[in-house]
PDB file of C-alpha atoms in Angstrom:
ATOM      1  CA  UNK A1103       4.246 -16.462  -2.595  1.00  0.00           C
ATOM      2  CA  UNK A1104       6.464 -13.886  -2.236  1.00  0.00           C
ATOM      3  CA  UNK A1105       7.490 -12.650   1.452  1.00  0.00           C
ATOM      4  CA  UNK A1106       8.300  -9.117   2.362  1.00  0.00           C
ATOM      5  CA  UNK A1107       9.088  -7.815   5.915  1.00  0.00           C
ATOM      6  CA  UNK A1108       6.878  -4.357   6.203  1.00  0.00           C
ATOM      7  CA  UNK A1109       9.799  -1.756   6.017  1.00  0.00           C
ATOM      8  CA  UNK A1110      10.906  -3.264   2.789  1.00  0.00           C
ATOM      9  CA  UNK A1111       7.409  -3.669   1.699  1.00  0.00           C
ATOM     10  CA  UNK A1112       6.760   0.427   2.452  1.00  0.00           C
ATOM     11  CA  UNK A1113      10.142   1.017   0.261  1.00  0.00           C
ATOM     12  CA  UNK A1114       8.769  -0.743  -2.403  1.00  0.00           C
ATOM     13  CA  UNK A1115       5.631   1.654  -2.732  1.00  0.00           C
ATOM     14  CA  UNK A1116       7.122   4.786  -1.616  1.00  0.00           C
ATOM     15  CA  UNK A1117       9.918   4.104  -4.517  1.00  0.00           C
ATOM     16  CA  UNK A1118       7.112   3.733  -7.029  1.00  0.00           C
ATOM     17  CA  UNK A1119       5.850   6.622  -5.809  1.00  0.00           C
ATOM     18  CA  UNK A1120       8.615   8.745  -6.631  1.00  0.00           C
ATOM     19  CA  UNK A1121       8.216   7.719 -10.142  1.00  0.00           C
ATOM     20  CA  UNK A1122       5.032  10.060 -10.654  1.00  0.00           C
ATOM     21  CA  UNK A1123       6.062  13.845 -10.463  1.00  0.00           C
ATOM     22  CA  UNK A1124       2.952  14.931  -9.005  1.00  0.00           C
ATOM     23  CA  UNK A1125       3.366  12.974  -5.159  1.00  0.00           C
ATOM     24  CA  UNK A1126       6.226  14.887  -3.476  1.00  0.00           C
ATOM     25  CA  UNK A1127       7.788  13.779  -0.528  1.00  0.00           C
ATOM     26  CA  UNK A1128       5.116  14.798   1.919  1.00  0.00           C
ATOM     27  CA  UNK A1129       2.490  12.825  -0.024  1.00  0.00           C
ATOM     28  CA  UNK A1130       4.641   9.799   0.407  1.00  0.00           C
ATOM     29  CA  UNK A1131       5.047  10.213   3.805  1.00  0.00           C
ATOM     30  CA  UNK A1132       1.611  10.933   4.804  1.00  0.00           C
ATOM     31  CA  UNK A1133       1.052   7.582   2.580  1.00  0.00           C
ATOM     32  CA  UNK A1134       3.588   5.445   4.655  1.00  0.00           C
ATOM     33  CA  UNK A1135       2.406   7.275   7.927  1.00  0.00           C
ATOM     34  CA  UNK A1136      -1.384   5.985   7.316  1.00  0.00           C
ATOM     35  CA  UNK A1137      -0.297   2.885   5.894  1.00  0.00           C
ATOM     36  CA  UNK A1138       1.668   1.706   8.717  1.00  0.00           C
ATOM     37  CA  UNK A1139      -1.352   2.544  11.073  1.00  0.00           C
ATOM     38  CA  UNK A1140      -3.289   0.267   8.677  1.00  0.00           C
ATOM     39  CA  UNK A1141      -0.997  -2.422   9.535  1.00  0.00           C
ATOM     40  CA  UNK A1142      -0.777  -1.762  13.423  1.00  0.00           C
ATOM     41  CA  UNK A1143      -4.881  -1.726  13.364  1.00  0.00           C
ATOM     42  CA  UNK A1144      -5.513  -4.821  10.888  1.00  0.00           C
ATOM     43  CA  UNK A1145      -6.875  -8.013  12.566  1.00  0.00           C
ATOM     44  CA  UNK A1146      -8.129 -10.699  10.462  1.00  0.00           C
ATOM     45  CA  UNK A1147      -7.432 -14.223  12.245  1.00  0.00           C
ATOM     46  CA  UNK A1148      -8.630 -15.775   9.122  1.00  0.00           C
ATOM     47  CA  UNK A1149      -5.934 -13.694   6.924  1.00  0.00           C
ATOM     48  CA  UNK A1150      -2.687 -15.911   6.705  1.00  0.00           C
ATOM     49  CA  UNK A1151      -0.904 -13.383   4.663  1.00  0.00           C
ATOM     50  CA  UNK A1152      -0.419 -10.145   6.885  1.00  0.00           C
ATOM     51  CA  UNK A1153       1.464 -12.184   9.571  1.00  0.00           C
ATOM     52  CA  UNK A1154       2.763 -10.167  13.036  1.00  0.00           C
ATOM     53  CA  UNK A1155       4.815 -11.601  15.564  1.00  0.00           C
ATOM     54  CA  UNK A1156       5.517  -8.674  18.094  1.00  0.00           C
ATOM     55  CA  UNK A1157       6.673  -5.857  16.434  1.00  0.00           C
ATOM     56  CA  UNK A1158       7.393  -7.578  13.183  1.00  0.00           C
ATOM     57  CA  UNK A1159       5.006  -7.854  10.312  1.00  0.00           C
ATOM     58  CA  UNK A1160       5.652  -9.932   7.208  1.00  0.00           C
ATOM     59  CA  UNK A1161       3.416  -9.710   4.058  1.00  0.00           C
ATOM     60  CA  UNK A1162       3.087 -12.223   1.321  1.00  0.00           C
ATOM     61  CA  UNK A1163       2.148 -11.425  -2.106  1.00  0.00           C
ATOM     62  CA  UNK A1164       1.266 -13.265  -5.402  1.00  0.00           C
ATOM     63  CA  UNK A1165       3.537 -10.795  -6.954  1.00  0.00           C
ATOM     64  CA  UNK A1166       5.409  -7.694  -7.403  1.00  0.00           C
ATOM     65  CA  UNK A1167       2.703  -5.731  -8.788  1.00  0.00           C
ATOM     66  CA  UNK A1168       0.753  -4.276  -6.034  1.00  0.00           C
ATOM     67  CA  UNK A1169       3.950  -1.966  -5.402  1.00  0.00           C
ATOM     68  CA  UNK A1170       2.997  -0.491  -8.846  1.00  0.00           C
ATOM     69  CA  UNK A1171      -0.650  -0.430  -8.276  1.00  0.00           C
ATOM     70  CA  UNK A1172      -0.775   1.018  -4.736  1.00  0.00           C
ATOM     71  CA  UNK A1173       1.136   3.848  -6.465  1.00  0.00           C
ATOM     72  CA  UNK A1174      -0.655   4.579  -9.026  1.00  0.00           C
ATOM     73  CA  UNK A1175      -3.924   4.305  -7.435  1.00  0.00           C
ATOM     74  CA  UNK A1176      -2.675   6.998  -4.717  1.00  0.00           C
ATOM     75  CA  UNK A1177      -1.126   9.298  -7.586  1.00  0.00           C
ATOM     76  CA  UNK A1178      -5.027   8.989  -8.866  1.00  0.00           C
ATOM     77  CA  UNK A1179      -6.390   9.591  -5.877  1.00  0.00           C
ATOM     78  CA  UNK A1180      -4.588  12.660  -5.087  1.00  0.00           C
ATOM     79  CA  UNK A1181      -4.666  14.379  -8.053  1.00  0.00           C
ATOM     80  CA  UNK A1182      -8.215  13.638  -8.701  1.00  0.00           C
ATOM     81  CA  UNK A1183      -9.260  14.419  -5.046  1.00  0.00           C
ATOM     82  CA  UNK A1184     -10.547  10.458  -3.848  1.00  0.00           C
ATOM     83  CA  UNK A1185      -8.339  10.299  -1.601  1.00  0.00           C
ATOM     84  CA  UNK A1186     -10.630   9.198   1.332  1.00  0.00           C
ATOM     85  CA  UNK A1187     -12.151   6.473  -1.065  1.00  0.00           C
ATOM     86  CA  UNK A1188      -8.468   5.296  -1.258  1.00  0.00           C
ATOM     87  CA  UNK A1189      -7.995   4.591   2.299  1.00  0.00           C
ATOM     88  CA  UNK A1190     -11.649   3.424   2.302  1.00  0.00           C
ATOM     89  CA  UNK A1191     -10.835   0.407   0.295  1.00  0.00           C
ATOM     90  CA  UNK A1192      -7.007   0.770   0.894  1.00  0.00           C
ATOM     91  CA  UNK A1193      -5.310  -3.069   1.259  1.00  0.00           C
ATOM     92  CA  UNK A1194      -1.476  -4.228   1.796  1.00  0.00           C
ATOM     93  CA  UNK A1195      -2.611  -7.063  -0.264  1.00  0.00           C
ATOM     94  CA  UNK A1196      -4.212  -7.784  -3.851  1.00  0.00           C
ATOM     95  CA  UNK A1197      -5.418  -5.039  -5.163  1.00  0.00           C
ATOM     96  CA  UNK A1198      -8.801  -5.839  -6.531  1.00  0.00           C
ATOM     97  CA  UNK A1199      -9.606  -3.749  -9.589  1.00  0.00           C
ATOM     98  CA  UNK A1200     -13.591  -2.750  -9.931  1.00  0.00           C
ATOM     99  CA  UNK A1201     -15.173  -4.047 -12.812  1.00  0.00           C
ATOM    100  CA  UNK A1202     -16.273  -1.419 -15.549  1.00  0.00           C
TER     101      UNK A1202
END
């Protein structure tokens, strides 16, 4: 497992981000702004992988590639106007692709 502290975690995403053209800045920031209240409200006692001590959360991933994912997903979701379905089903964790 891989271990990320949340503010390294939110750099991660908002850098893949920047890699699509069509999310500016405020797009990113309205991502991390919602994302960290994701954080602050998640409670799963069963979840051993979103871990928060006081004010500091640490995450731990199978890999690197929900950075990519969470980006993409929210360039699709912008541009194609599901955002609301994005938060809906939004995770810090795996993303789980739907079958077709």
């Amino acid at each position: 497992m891989l271990e990320y502290d949340l503010e390294d975690y939110l750099e991660e995403v908002k850098y893949q981000m920047t890699l699509w053209d069509y999310l500016d800045e405020e797009m990113i920031l309205d991502w991390e702004d919602k994302a960290r209240a994701w954080v602050k409200k998640f409670h799963d006692p069963k979840c051993r992988r979103i871990l928060k001590r006081g004010e500091d959360v640490t995450i731990l991933l199978k890999d690197e590639d929900i950075f990519e994912e969470l980006a993409r997903l929210y360039y699709r979701a912008k541009r194609y106007d599901g955002e609301a379905e994005y938060w809906k089903n939004f995770t810090m964790l795996d993303v789980v692709k739907k079958k077709k």
